[in-house]
Amino acid sequence: MTSLEIVIRVHWIKRNNEEPILNLDHLQPILDNIVTHCHSLRSFCLAFLGASDKYDRACEILDGLALPMVDAFYRSKLLRDMRVELPAEAYKQANDWKMMDHPHEAPAKEWNRRALWRCLDGEEPTVQYRSCERYPHPPLKLPLQDGEDDTVGSNGYWFREGDEGPLGAYFVCSVGG
């Protein structure tokens, strides 16, 4: 198997009278099994499907343990191309809208020609708003240091805007006149 796409359902658990917390206990065993059994894997998509209920706080995916687990998975596999689909609200929160362009990539000014790149080149992960010219493969590494090869791909994976999951019930009220 060289390509794999999986969906992880995001859900929150509530203990006693505390605020609900993001529960991704199932994520690490799944990633560990992929590392153990999928030696030929080259392309991978991990989609977080958001639970759309009153406890939906999809942005916790960005701030909690989920992305460090995914980062460690990426580093253990060094895939040719990888993307992580985030619930729309988490995707919006991840984007600082600061465009970064590499001199050897065609600049893209339109929003639909850019995507978020989780860059793992430095000591700390960063998110870059990059041109999709090389998608699904990695964009070229940024920032460039003096004398560094400017044709080397960056380490990391693409963020894509995914599905929020089933929407809650809503009502339409109209006022007659």
Short mmCIF file of N, CA and C in Angstrom, two decimals:
data_model
loop_
_atom_site.label_atom_id
_atom_site.label_comp_id
_atom_site.label_asym_id
_atom_site.label_seq_id
_atom_site.Cartn_x
_atom_site.Cartn_y
_atom_site.Cartn_z
N MET A 1 0.84 -1.16 0.00
CA MET A 1 0.00 0.00 0.00
C MET A 1 0.90 1.24 0.00
N THR A 2 0.65 2.12 -0.95
CA THR A 2 1.46 3.33 -1.06
C THR A 2 0.68 4.60 -0.73
N SER A 3 -0.64 4.50 -0.67
CA SER A 3 -1.46 5.67 -0.40
C SER A 3 -2.56 5.30 0.60
N LEU A 4 -2.83 6.19 1.54
CA LEU A 4 -3.82 5.90 2.58
C LEU A 4 -4.52 7.19 2.99
N GLU A 5 -5.83 7.12 3.13
CA GLU A 5 -6.62 8.22 3.66
C GLU A 5 -7.46 7.69 4.80
N ILE A 6 -7.41 8.36 5.95
CA ILE A 6 -8.23 7.94 7.09
C ILE A 6 -8.94 9.15 7.68
N VAL A 7 -10.06 8.87 8.36
CA VAL A 7 -10.84 9.90 9.01
C VAL A 7 -10.84 9.63 10.51
N ILE A 8 -10.52 10.65 11.28
CA ILE A 8 -10.55 10.56 12.73
C ILE A 8 -11.70 11.43 13.21
N ARG A 9 -12.65 10.81 13.89
CA ARG A 9 -13.78 11.57 14.42
C ARG A 9 -13.33 12.31 15.67
N VAL A 10 -13.56 13.60 15.66
CA VAL A 10 -13.21 14.45 16.80
C VAL A 10 -14.41 14.49 17.73
N HIS A 11 -14.16 14.19 19.00
CA HIS A 11 -15.25 14.29 19.96
C HIS A 11 -14.72 14.73 21.32
N TRP A 12 -15.63 15.25 22.10
CA TRP A 12 -15.28 15.74 23.42
C TRP A 12 -15.95 14.88 24.47
N ILE A 13 -15.27 14.74 25.58
CA ILE A 13 -15.87 14.01 26.70
C ILE A 13 -16.00 14.98 27.87
N LYS A 14 -17.02 14.73 28.66
CA LYS A 14 -17.26 15.58 29.82
C LYS A 14 -17.17 14.71 31.06
N ARG A 15 -16.28 15.10 31.96
CA ARG A 15 -16.11 14.37 33.21
C ARG A 15 -16.68 15.21 34.34
N ASN A 16 -17.56 14.60 35.12
CA ASN A 16 -18.21 15.29 36.25
C ASN A 16 -18.85 16.57 35.75
N ASN A 17 -18.60 17.68 36.40
CA ASN A 17 -19.18 18.96 35.99
C ASN A 17 -18.16 19.86 35.31
N GLU A 18 -17.08 19.27 34.82
CA GLU A 18 -16.02 20.04 34.18
C GLU A 18 -16.39 20.39 32.75
N GLU A 19 -15.62 21.31 32.19
CA GLU A 19 -15.76 21.63 30.78
C GLU A 19 -15.39 20.40 29.95
N PRO A 20 -16.03 20.21 28.80
CA PRO A 20 -15.65 19.09 27.94
C PRO A 20 -14.21 19.22 27.45
N ILE A 21 -13.54 18.10 27.28
CA ILE A 21 -12.17 18.10 26.77
C ILE A 21 -12.09 17.26 25.50
N LEU A 22 -11.19 17.65 24.64
CA LEU A 22 -10.98 16.93 23.39
C LEU A 22 -10.43 15.54 23.69
N ASN A 23 -11.05 14.53 23.13
CA ASN A 23 -10.61 13.15 23.36
C ASN A 23 -10.11 12.57 22.04
N LEU A 24 -8.81 12.37 21.97
CA LEU A 24 -8.20 11.75 20.79
C LEU A 24 -7.38 10.53 21.21
N ASP A 25 -7.88 9.79 22.21
CA ASP A 25 -7.18 8.60 22.68
C ASP A 25 -6.96 7.58 21.57
N HIS A 26 -7.80 7.60 20.57
CA HIS A 26 -7.73 6.63 19.48
C HIS A 26 -6.70 7.01 18.41
N LEU A 27 -6.21 8.25 18.42
CA LEU A 27 -5.31 8.70 17.35
C LEU A 27 -3.93 8.03 17.41
N GLN A 28 -3.28 8.03 18.56
CA GLN A 28 -1.92 7.48 18.65
C GLN A 28 -1.85 6.00 18.26
N PRO A 29 -2.77 5.13 18.73
CA PRO A 29 -2.69 3.73 18.29
C PRO A 29 -2.86 3.56 16.78
N ILE A 30 -3.69 4.40 16.18
CA ILE A 30 -3.88 4.32 14.72
C ILE A 30 -2.59 4.71 14.01
N LEU A 31 -1.98 5.81 14.42
CA LEU A 31 -0.73 6.25 13.79
C LEU A 31 0.38 5.22 14.01
N ASP A 32 0.45 4.64 15.21
CA ASP A 32 1.46 3.61 15.50
C ASP A 32 1.29 2.40 14.59
N ASN A 33 0.05 1.98 14.35
CA ASN A 33 -0.20 0.84 13.47
C ASN A 33 0.21 1.14 12.03
N ILE A 34 -0.01 2.36 11.60
CA ILE A 34 0.39 2.74 10.24
C ILE A 34 1.91 2.67 10.12
N VAL A 35 2.62 3.20 11.12
CA VAL A 35 4.09 3.16 11.10
C VAL A 35 4.58 1.72 11.08
N THR A 36 3.95 0.85 11.87
CA THR A 36 4.37 -0.54 11.99
C THR A 36 4.08 -1.36 10.74
N HIS A 37 2.93 -1.13 10.11
CA HIS A 37 2.48 -2.04 9.06
C HIS A 37 2.50 -1.47 7.64
N CYS A 38 2.68 -0.20 7.47
CA CYS A 38 2.60 0.40 6.13
C CYS A 38 3.97 0.92 5.71
N HIS A 39 4.88 0.02 5.46
CA HIS A 39 6.27 0.39 5.16
C HIS A 39 6.43 1.06 3.79
N SER A 40 5.53 0.81 2.86
CA SER A 40 5.65 1.38 1.52
C SER A 40 4.85 2.66 1.34
N LEU A 41 4.26 3.15 2.41
CA LEU A 41 3.40 4.32 2.34
C LEU A 41 4.17 5.55 1.85
N ARG A 42 3.62 6.23 0.85
CA ARG A 42 4.25 7.43 0.30
C ARG A 42 3.33 8.65 0.38
N SER A 43 2.03 8.39 0.38
CA SER A 43 1.04 9.47 0.37
C SER A 43 0.02 9.20 1.47
N PHE A 44 -0.28 10.22 2.28
CA PHE A 44 -1.16 10.01 3.43
C PHE A 44 -2.04 11.24 3.65
N CYS A 45 -3.32 10.99 3.90
CA CYS A 45 -4.26 12.05 4.26
C CYS A 45 -4.93 11.65 5.56
N LEU A 46 -4.86 12.52 6.53
CA LEU A 46 -5.52 12.34 7.82
C LEU A 46 -6.56 13.44 7.95
N ALA A 47 -7.82 13.06 8.01
CA ALA A 47 -8.90 14.04 8.11
C ALA A 47 -9.51 14.00 9.50
N PHE A 48 -9.54 15.15 10.14
CA PHE A 48 -10.23 15.27 11.42
C PHE A 48 -11.65 15.71 11.11
N LEU A 49 -12.62 14.85 11.40
CA LEU A 49 -14.02 15.16 11.15
C LEU A 49 -14.58 15.75 12.43
N GLY A 50 -15.01 17.01 12.37
CA GLY A 50 -15.48 17.72 13.55
C GLY A 50 -16.88 17.30 13.96
N ALA A 51 -17.08 17.19 15.26
CA ALA A 51 -18.40 16.92 15.80
C ALA A 51 -19.11 18.26 15.97
N SER A 52 -20.22 18.43 15.31
CA SER A 52 -20.91 19.72 15.36
C SER A 52 -22.01 19.69 16.41
N ASP A 53 -21.60 19.83 17.65
CA ASP A 53 -22.58 19.96 18.72
C ASP A 53 -22.19 21.15 19.58
N LYS A 54 -22.88 21.35 20.68
CA LYS A 54 -22.61 22.55 21.48
C LYS A 54 -21.23 22.56 22.09
N TYR A 55 -20.54 21.42 22.12
CA TYR A 55 -19.20 21.36 22.69
C TYR A 55 -18.11 21.44 21.62
N ASP A 56 -18.53 21.71 20.41
CA ASP A 56 -17.56 21.72 19.31
C ASP A 56 -16.60 22.90 19.46
N ARG A 57 -15.37 22.59 19.75
CA ARG A 57 -14.31 23.59 19.82
C ARG A 57 -13.14 23.03 19.01
N ALA A 58 -13.32 23.04 17.71
CA ALA A 58 -12.35 22.40 16.82
C ALA A 58 -10.95 22.98 16.94
N CYS A 59 -10.83 24.21 17.42
CA CYS A 59 -9.51 24.84 17.51
C CYS A 59 -8.62 24.13 18.52
N GLU A 60 -9.19 23.33 19.41
CA GLU A 60 -8.38 22.57 20.36
C GLU A 60 -7.48 21.57 19.64
N ILE A 61 -7.81 21.23 18.40
CA ILE A 61 -6.95 20.35 17.61
C ILE A 61 -5.59 21.03 17.42
N LEU A 62 -5.60 22.34 17.24
CA LEU A 62 -4.36 23.08 17.00
C LEU A 62 -3.51 23.24 18.25
N ASP A 63 -4.15 23.36 19.39
CA ASP A 63 -3.44 23.69 20.62
C ASP A 63 -3.14 22.49 21.51
N GLY A 64 -3.75 21.36 21.26
CA GLY A 64 -3.60 20.21 22.14
C GLY A 64 -2.52 19.25 21.69
N LEU A 65 -2.75 17.98 21.95
CA LEU A 65 -1.77 16.94 21.65
C LEU A 65 -1.86 16.39 20.23
N ALA A 66 -2.92 16.71 19.51
CA ALA A 66 -3.13 16.11 18.19
C ALA A 66 -1.98 16.42 17.22
N LEU A 67 -1.65 17.68 17.04
CA LEU A 67 -0.63 18.03 16.06
C LEU A 67 0.77 17.55 16.44
N PRO A 68 1.17 17.60 17.72
CA PRO A 68 2.46 16.99 18.05
C PRO A 68 2.51 15.49 17.72
N MET A 69 1.38 14.78 17.88
CA MET A 69 1.34 13.36 17.49
C MET A 69 1.51 13.22 15.98
N VAL A 70 0.83 14.08 15.23
CA VAL A 70 0.92 14.03 13.77
C VAL A 70 2.33 14.43 13.31
N ASP A 71 2.93 15.41 13.97
CA ASP A 71 4.31 15.81 13.65
C ASP A 71 5.26 14.63 13.84
N ALA A 72 5.13 13.94 14.96
CA ALA A 72 6.00 12.78 15.25
C ALA A 72 5.78 11.68 14.21
N PHE A 73 4.53 11.48 13.81
CA PHE A 73 4.22 10.49 12.78
C PHE A 73 4.92 10.87 11.48
N TYR A 74 4.81 12.14 11.07
CA TYR A 74 5.45 12.59 9.84
C TYR A 74 6.96 12.34 9.89
N ARG A 75 7.57 12.71 10.98
CA ARG A 75 9.03 12.54 11.11
C ARG A 75 9.44 11.08 11.07
N SER A 76 8.58 10.18 11.53
CA SER A 76 8.94 8.76 11.53
C SER A 76 8.77 8.14 10.14
N LYS A 77 7.93 8.71 9.29
CA LYS A 77 7.66 8.13 7.97
C LYS A 77 8.35 8.90 6.84
N LEU A 78 8.55 10.20 6.99
CA LEU A 78 9.08 11.06 5.92
C LEU A 78 8.40 10.75 4.59
N LEU A 79 7.12 11.01 4.55
CA LEU A 79 6.30 10.73 3.37
C LEU A 79 6.61 11.70 2.24
N ARG A 80 6.36 11.25 1.04
CA ARG A 80 6.55 12.12 -0.12
C ARG A 80 5.51 13.24 -0.12
N ASP A 81 4.27 12.89 0.22
CA ASP A 81 3.25 13.93 0.37
C ASP A 81 2.27 13.53 1.46
N MET A 82 1.90 14.52 2.24
CA MET A 82 0.99 14.30 3.36
C MET A 82 0.13 15.54 3.54
N ARG A 83 -1.12 15.32 3.87
CA ARG A 83 -2.00 16.43 4.18
C ARG A 83 -2.87 16.07 5.38
N VAL A 84 -3.24 17.09 6.12
CA VAL A 84 -4.12 16.94 7.27
C VAL A 84 -5.30 17.87 7.04
N GLU A 85 -6.50 17.28 7.01
CA GLU A 85 -7.70 18.07 6.82
C GLU A 85 -8.25 18.44 8.19
N LEU A 86 -8.38 19.74 8.41
CA LEU A 86 -8.88 20.26 9.67
C LEU A 86 -10.33 20.71 9.52
N PRO A 87 -11.14 20.60 10.57
CA PRO A 87 -12.47 21.22 10.51
C PRO A 87 -12.31 22.70 10.15
N ALA A 88 -13.28 23.24 9.44
CA ALA A 88 -13.16 24.60 8.90
C ALA A 88 -12.78 25.63 9.95
N GLU A 89 -13.36 25.55 11.13
CA GLU A 89 -13.06 26.54 12.17
C GLU A 89 -11.60 26.46 12.60
N ALA A 90 -11.07 25.26 12.73
CA ALA A 90 -9.66 25.09 13.10
C ALA A 90 -8.75 25.59 11.97
N TYR A 91 -9.13 25.32 10.72
CA TYR A 91 -8.33 25.79 9.58
C TYR A 91 -8.24 27.32 9.59
N LYS A 92 -9.38 27.98 9.83
CA LYS A 92 -9.39 29.45 9.85
C LYS A 92 -8.50 29.97 10.98
N GLN A 93 -8.54 29.32 12.13
CA GLN A 93 -7.73 29.76 13.27
C GLN A 93 -6.24 29.56 13.02
N ALA A 94 -5.88 28.56 12.22
CA ALA A 94 -4.47 28.26 11.95
C ALA A 94 -3.84 29.27 11.01
N ASN A 95 -4.65 29.97 10.25
CA ASN A 95 -4.16 30.85 9.19
C ASN A 95 -3.94 32.27 9.71
N ASP A 96 -2.71 32.75 9.59
CA ASP A 96 -2.44 34.15 9.94
C ASP A 96 -2.47 35.04 8.69
N TRP A 97 -2.72 34.46 7.53
CA TRP A 97 -2.87 35.14 6.24
C TRP A 97 -1.61 35.87 5.80
N LYS A 98 -0.47 35.57 6.39
CA LYS A 98 0.80 36.17 5.97
C LYS A 98 1.38 35.31 4.85
N MET A 99 1.42 35.86 3.65
CA MET A 99 1.88 35.10 2.49
C MET A 99 3.40 34.96 2.52
N MET A 100 3.87 33.75 2.17
CA MET A 100 5.30 33.49 2.04
C MET A 100 5.53 32.92 0.66
N ASP A 101 6.48 33.49 -0.06
CA ASP A 101 6.77 33.02 -1.41
C ASP A 101 8.24 32.67 -1.55
N HIS A 102 8.48 31.56 -2.24
CA HIS A 102 9.84 31.12 -2.54
C HIS A 102 10.21 31.68 -3.92
N PRO A 103 11.46 32.09 -4.13
CA PRO A 103 11.83 32.67 -5.42
C PRO A 103 11.64 31.73 -6.61
N HIS A 104 11.66 30.41 -6.38
CA HIS A 104 11.50 29.46 -7.49
C HIS A 104 10.07 28.94 -7.64
N GLU A 105 9.15 29.47 -6.87
CA GLU A 105 7.75 29.08 -6.99
C GLU A 105 6.96 30.27 -7.51
N ALA A 106 6.00 29.96 -8.37
CA ALA A 106 5.17 31.03 -8.92
C ALA A 106 4.37 31.68 -7.80
N PRO A 107 4.43 33.01 -7.69
CA PRO A 107 3.66 33.67 -6.63
C PRO A 107 2.17 33.52 -6.90
N ALA A 108 1.42 33.34 -5.85
CA ALA A 108 -0.03 33.19 -5.98
C ALA A 108 -0.69 34.22 -5.07
N LYS A 109 -1.45 35.10 -5.65
CA LYS A 109 -2.13 36.14 -4.86
C LYS A 109 -3.55 35.73 -4.50
N GLU A 110 -4.15 34.86 -5.28
CA GLU A 110 -5.53 34.45 -5.04
C GLU A 110 -5.59 33.44 -3.89
N TRP A 111 -6.62 33.55 -3.06
CA TRP A 111 -6.75 32.66 -1.90
C TRP A 111 -6.87 31.20 -2.32
N ASN A 112 -7.48 30.93 -3.47
CA ASN A 112 -7.69 29.54 -3.89
C ASN A 112 -6.44 28.92 -4.52
N ARG A 113 -5.36 29.67 -4.60
CA ARG A 113 -4.08 29.14 -5.09
C ARG A 113 -3.07 29.03 -3.96
N ARG A 114 -3.54 29.16 -2.72
CA ARG A 114 -2.69 29.08 -1.54
C ARG A 114 -3.29 28.10 -0.54
N ALA A 115 -2.42 27.57 0.29
CA ALA A 115 -2.87 26.68 1.36
C ALA A 115 -1.89 26.79 2.52
N LEU A 116 -2.29 26.26 3.64
CA LEU A 116 -1.44 26.29 4.82
C LEU A 116 -0.48 25.11 4.81
N TRP A 117 0.76 25.39 5.14
CA TRP A 117 1.82 24.39 5.20
C TRP A 117 2.33 24.34 6.64
N ARG A 118 2.27 23.19 7.28
CA ARG A 118 2.84 23.00 8.63
C ARG A 118 4.30 22.67 8.43
N CYS A 119 5.16 23.65 8.66
CA CYS A 119 6.59 23.52 8.40
C CYS A 119 7.29 22.94 9.62
N LEU A 120 8.03 21.85 9.40
CA LEU A 120 8.76 21.18 10.47
C LEU A 120 10.27 21.28 10.26
N ASP A 121 10.72 22.34 9.59
CA ASP A 121 12.14 22.51 9.31
C ASP A 121 12.93 23.00 10.52
N GLY A 122 12.33 23.79 11.36
CA GLY A 122 13.03 24.36 12.51
C GLY A 122 12.80 23.54 13.77
N GLU A 123 13.24 24.10 14.88
CA GLU A 123 13.06 23.42 16.16
C GLU A 123 11.59 23.40 16.56
N GLU A 124 10.86 24.46 16.25
CA GLU A 124 9.43 24.55 16.55
C GLU A 124 8.65 24.58 15.24
N PRO A 125 7.54 23.86 15.17
CA PRO A 125 6.71 23.91 13.96
C PRO A 125 6.15 25.32 13.74
N THR A 126 6.02 25.68 12.48
CA THR A 126 5.38 26.94 12.11
C THR A 126 4.35 26.65 11.03
N VAL A 127 3.42 27.58 10.85
CA VAL A 127 2.44 27.45 9.78
C VAL A 127 2.71 28.56 8.78
N GLN A 128 2.84 28.18 7.51
CA GLN A 128 3.12 29.13 6.44
C GLN A 128 1.97 29.12 5.45
N TYR A 129 1.60 30.29 4.95
CA TYR A 129 0.55 30.43 3.94
C TYR A 129 1.25 30.45 2.58
N ARG A 130 1.26 29.30 1.90
CA ARG A 130 2.12 29.10 0.73
C ARG A 130 1.34 28.88 -0.56
N SER A 131 2.04 29.08 -1.66
CA SER A 131 1.51 28.78 -2.98
C SER A 131 1.31 27.27 -3.10
N CYS A 132 0.25 26.88 -3.79
CA CYS A 132 -0.05 25.45 -4.00
C CYS A 132 0.62 24.90 -5.25
N GLU A 133 1.54 25.64 -5.84
CA GLU A 133 2.15 25.24 -7.10
C GLU A 133 2.68 23.81 -7.06
N ARG A 134 3.28 23.39 -5.97
CA ARG A 134 3.87 22.05 -5.88
C ARG A 134 2.96 21.03 -5.21
N TYR A 135 1.76 21.44 -4.78
CA TYR A 135 0.83 20.54 -4.09
C TYR A 135 0.52 19.33 -4.96
N PRO A 136 0.47 18.12 -4.44
CA PRO A 136 0.47 17.70 -3.04
C PRO A 136 1.87 17.52 -2.45
N HIS A 137 2.90 17.78 -3.25
CA HIS A 137 4.26 17.63 -2.74
C HIS A 137 4.64 18.87 -1.92
N PRO A 138 5.68 18.77 -1.12
CA PRO A 138 6.07 19.90 -0.27
C PRO A 138 6.52 21.11 -1.07
N PRO A 139 6.24 22.31 -0.56
CA PRO A 139 6.81 23.51 -1.18
C PRO A 139 8.30 23.55 -0.88
N LEU A 140 9.01 24.43 -1.55
CA LEU A 140 10.44 24.58 -1.30
C LEU A 140 10.67 25.23 0.07
N LYS A 141 11.76 24.87 0.68
CA LYS A 141 12.07 25.30 2.05
C LYS A 141 12.22 26.82 2.16
N LEU A 142 11.60 27.37 3.21
CA LEU A 142 11.71 28.78 3.57
C LEU A 142 11.85 28.87 5.08
N PRO A 143 12.48 29.85 5.63
CA PRO A 143 13.30 30.85 4.97
C PRO A 143 14.64 30.26 4.56
N LEU A 144 15.24 30.88 3.57
CA LEU A 144 16.54 30.43 3.07
C LEU A 144 17.66 31.10 3.85
N GLN A 145 18.66 30.33 4.20
CA GLN A 145 19.86 30.86 4.86
C GLN A 145 20.92 31.09 3.79
N ASP A 146 21.89 31.95 4.05
CA ASP A 146 22.97 32.22 3.09
C ASP A 146 23.68 30.92 2.71
N GLY A 147 23.83 30.69 1.40
CA GLY A 147 24.54 29.52 0.91
C GLY A 147 23.74 28.24 0.93
N GLU A 148 22.51 28.28 1.39
CA GLU A 148 21.68 27.07 1.46
C GLU A 148 21.11 26.74 0.08
N ASP A 149 21.00 25.46 -0.22
CA ASP A 149 20.43 24.99 -1.48
C ASP A 149 18.97 25.43 -1.55
N ASP A 150 18.62 26.22 -2.56
CA ASP A 150 17.27 26.75 -2.65
C ASP A 150 16.32 25.86 -3.46
N THR A 151 16.74 24.62 -3.73
CA THR A 151 15.87 23.69 -4.46
C THR A 151 15.41 22.54 -3.57
N VAL A 152 15.64 22.64 -2.27
CA VAL A 152 15.28 21.57 -1.33
C VAL A 152 13.85 21.78 -0.85
N GLY A 153 13.09 20.68 -0.84
CA GLY A 153 11.72 20.74 -0.34
C GLY A 153 11.70 20.88 1.18
N SER A 154 10.67 21.50 1.66
CA SER A 154 10.48 21.69 3.09
C SER A 154 9.99 20.39 3.73
N ASN A 155 10.25 20.22 5.01
CA ASN A 155 9.71 19.10 5.78
C ASN A 155 8.40 19.55 6.42
N GLY A 156 7.39 18.73 6.31
CA GLY A 156 6.11 19.06 6.91
C GLY A 156 4.96 18.52 6.08
N TYR A 157 3.80 19.10 6.29
CA TYR A 157 2.61 18.61 5.60
C TYR A 157 1.63 19.76 5.41
N TRP A 158 0.75 19.54 4.42
CA TRP A 158 -0.27 20.53 4.08
C TRP A 158 -1.44 20.43 5.04
N PHE A 159 -1.99 21.58 5.42
CA PHE A 159 -3.30 21.65 6.06
C PHE A 159 -4.30 21.95 4.96
N ARG A 160 -5.41 21.27 4.99
CA ARG A 160 -6.50 21.57 4.07
C ARG A 160 -7.76 21.78 4.89
N GLU A 161 -8.66 22.58 4.37
CA GLU A 161 -9.92 22.80 5.06
C GLU A 161 -10.83 21.62 4.80
N GLY A 162 -11.24 20.96 5.86
CA GLY A 162 -12.05 19.76 5.74
C GLY A 162 -13.50 20.01 6.13
N ASP A 163 -14.14 18.94 6.50
CA ASP A 163 -15.57 18.91 6.79
C ASP A 163 -15.80 19.08 8.29
N GLU A 164 -16.84 19.79 8.64
CA GLU A 164 -17.21 19.95 10.05
C GLU A 164 -17.99 18.75 10.56
N GLY A 165 -18.51 17.93 9.65
CA GLY A 165 -19.36 16.83 10.07
C GLY A 165 -20.82 17.25 9.98
N PRO A 166 -21.72 16.39 10.47
CA PRO A 166 -23.15 16.71 10.39
C PRO A 166 -23.46 17.99 11.15
N LEU A 167 -24.26 18.82 10.57
CA LEU A 167 -24.64 20.07 11.22
C LEU A 167 -25.79 19.83 12.18
N GLY A 168 -25.83 20.61 13.22
CA GLY A 168 -26.93 20.52 14.18
C GLY A 168 -28.22 21.03 13.55
N ALA A 169 -29.32 20.76 14.23
CA ALA A 169 -30.62 21.20 13.72
C ALA A 169 -30.70 22.73 13.78
N TYR A 170 -31.39 23.30 12.84
CA TYR A 170 -31.60 24.74 12.86
C TYR A 170 -33.03 25.02 12.43
N PHE A 171 -33.51 26.18 12.80
CA PHE A 171 -34.88 26.55 12.50
C PHE A 171 -34.88 27.86 11.73
N VAL A 172 -35.83 27.98 10.82
CA VAL A 172 -36.00 29.22 10.08
C VAL A 172 -37.31 29.83 10.52
N CYS A 173 -37.24 31.05 10.99
CA CYS A 173 -38.44 31.76 11.43
C CYS A 173 -38.70 32.90 10.46
N SER A 174 -39.92 33.05 10.08
CA SER A 174 -40.25 34.19 9.22
C SER A 174 -41.36 34.98 9.89
N VAL A 175 -41.30 36.25 9.70
CA VAL A 175 -42.30 37.13 10.29
C VAL A 175 -43.16 37.67 9.15
N GLY A 176 -44.44 37.42 9.25
CA GLY A 176 -45.36 37.88 8.21
C GLY A 176 -45.70 39.35 8.41
N GLY A 177 -46.07 40.01 7.36
CA GLY A 177 -46.30 41.44 7.48
C GLY A 177 -47.59 41.84 7.04
#
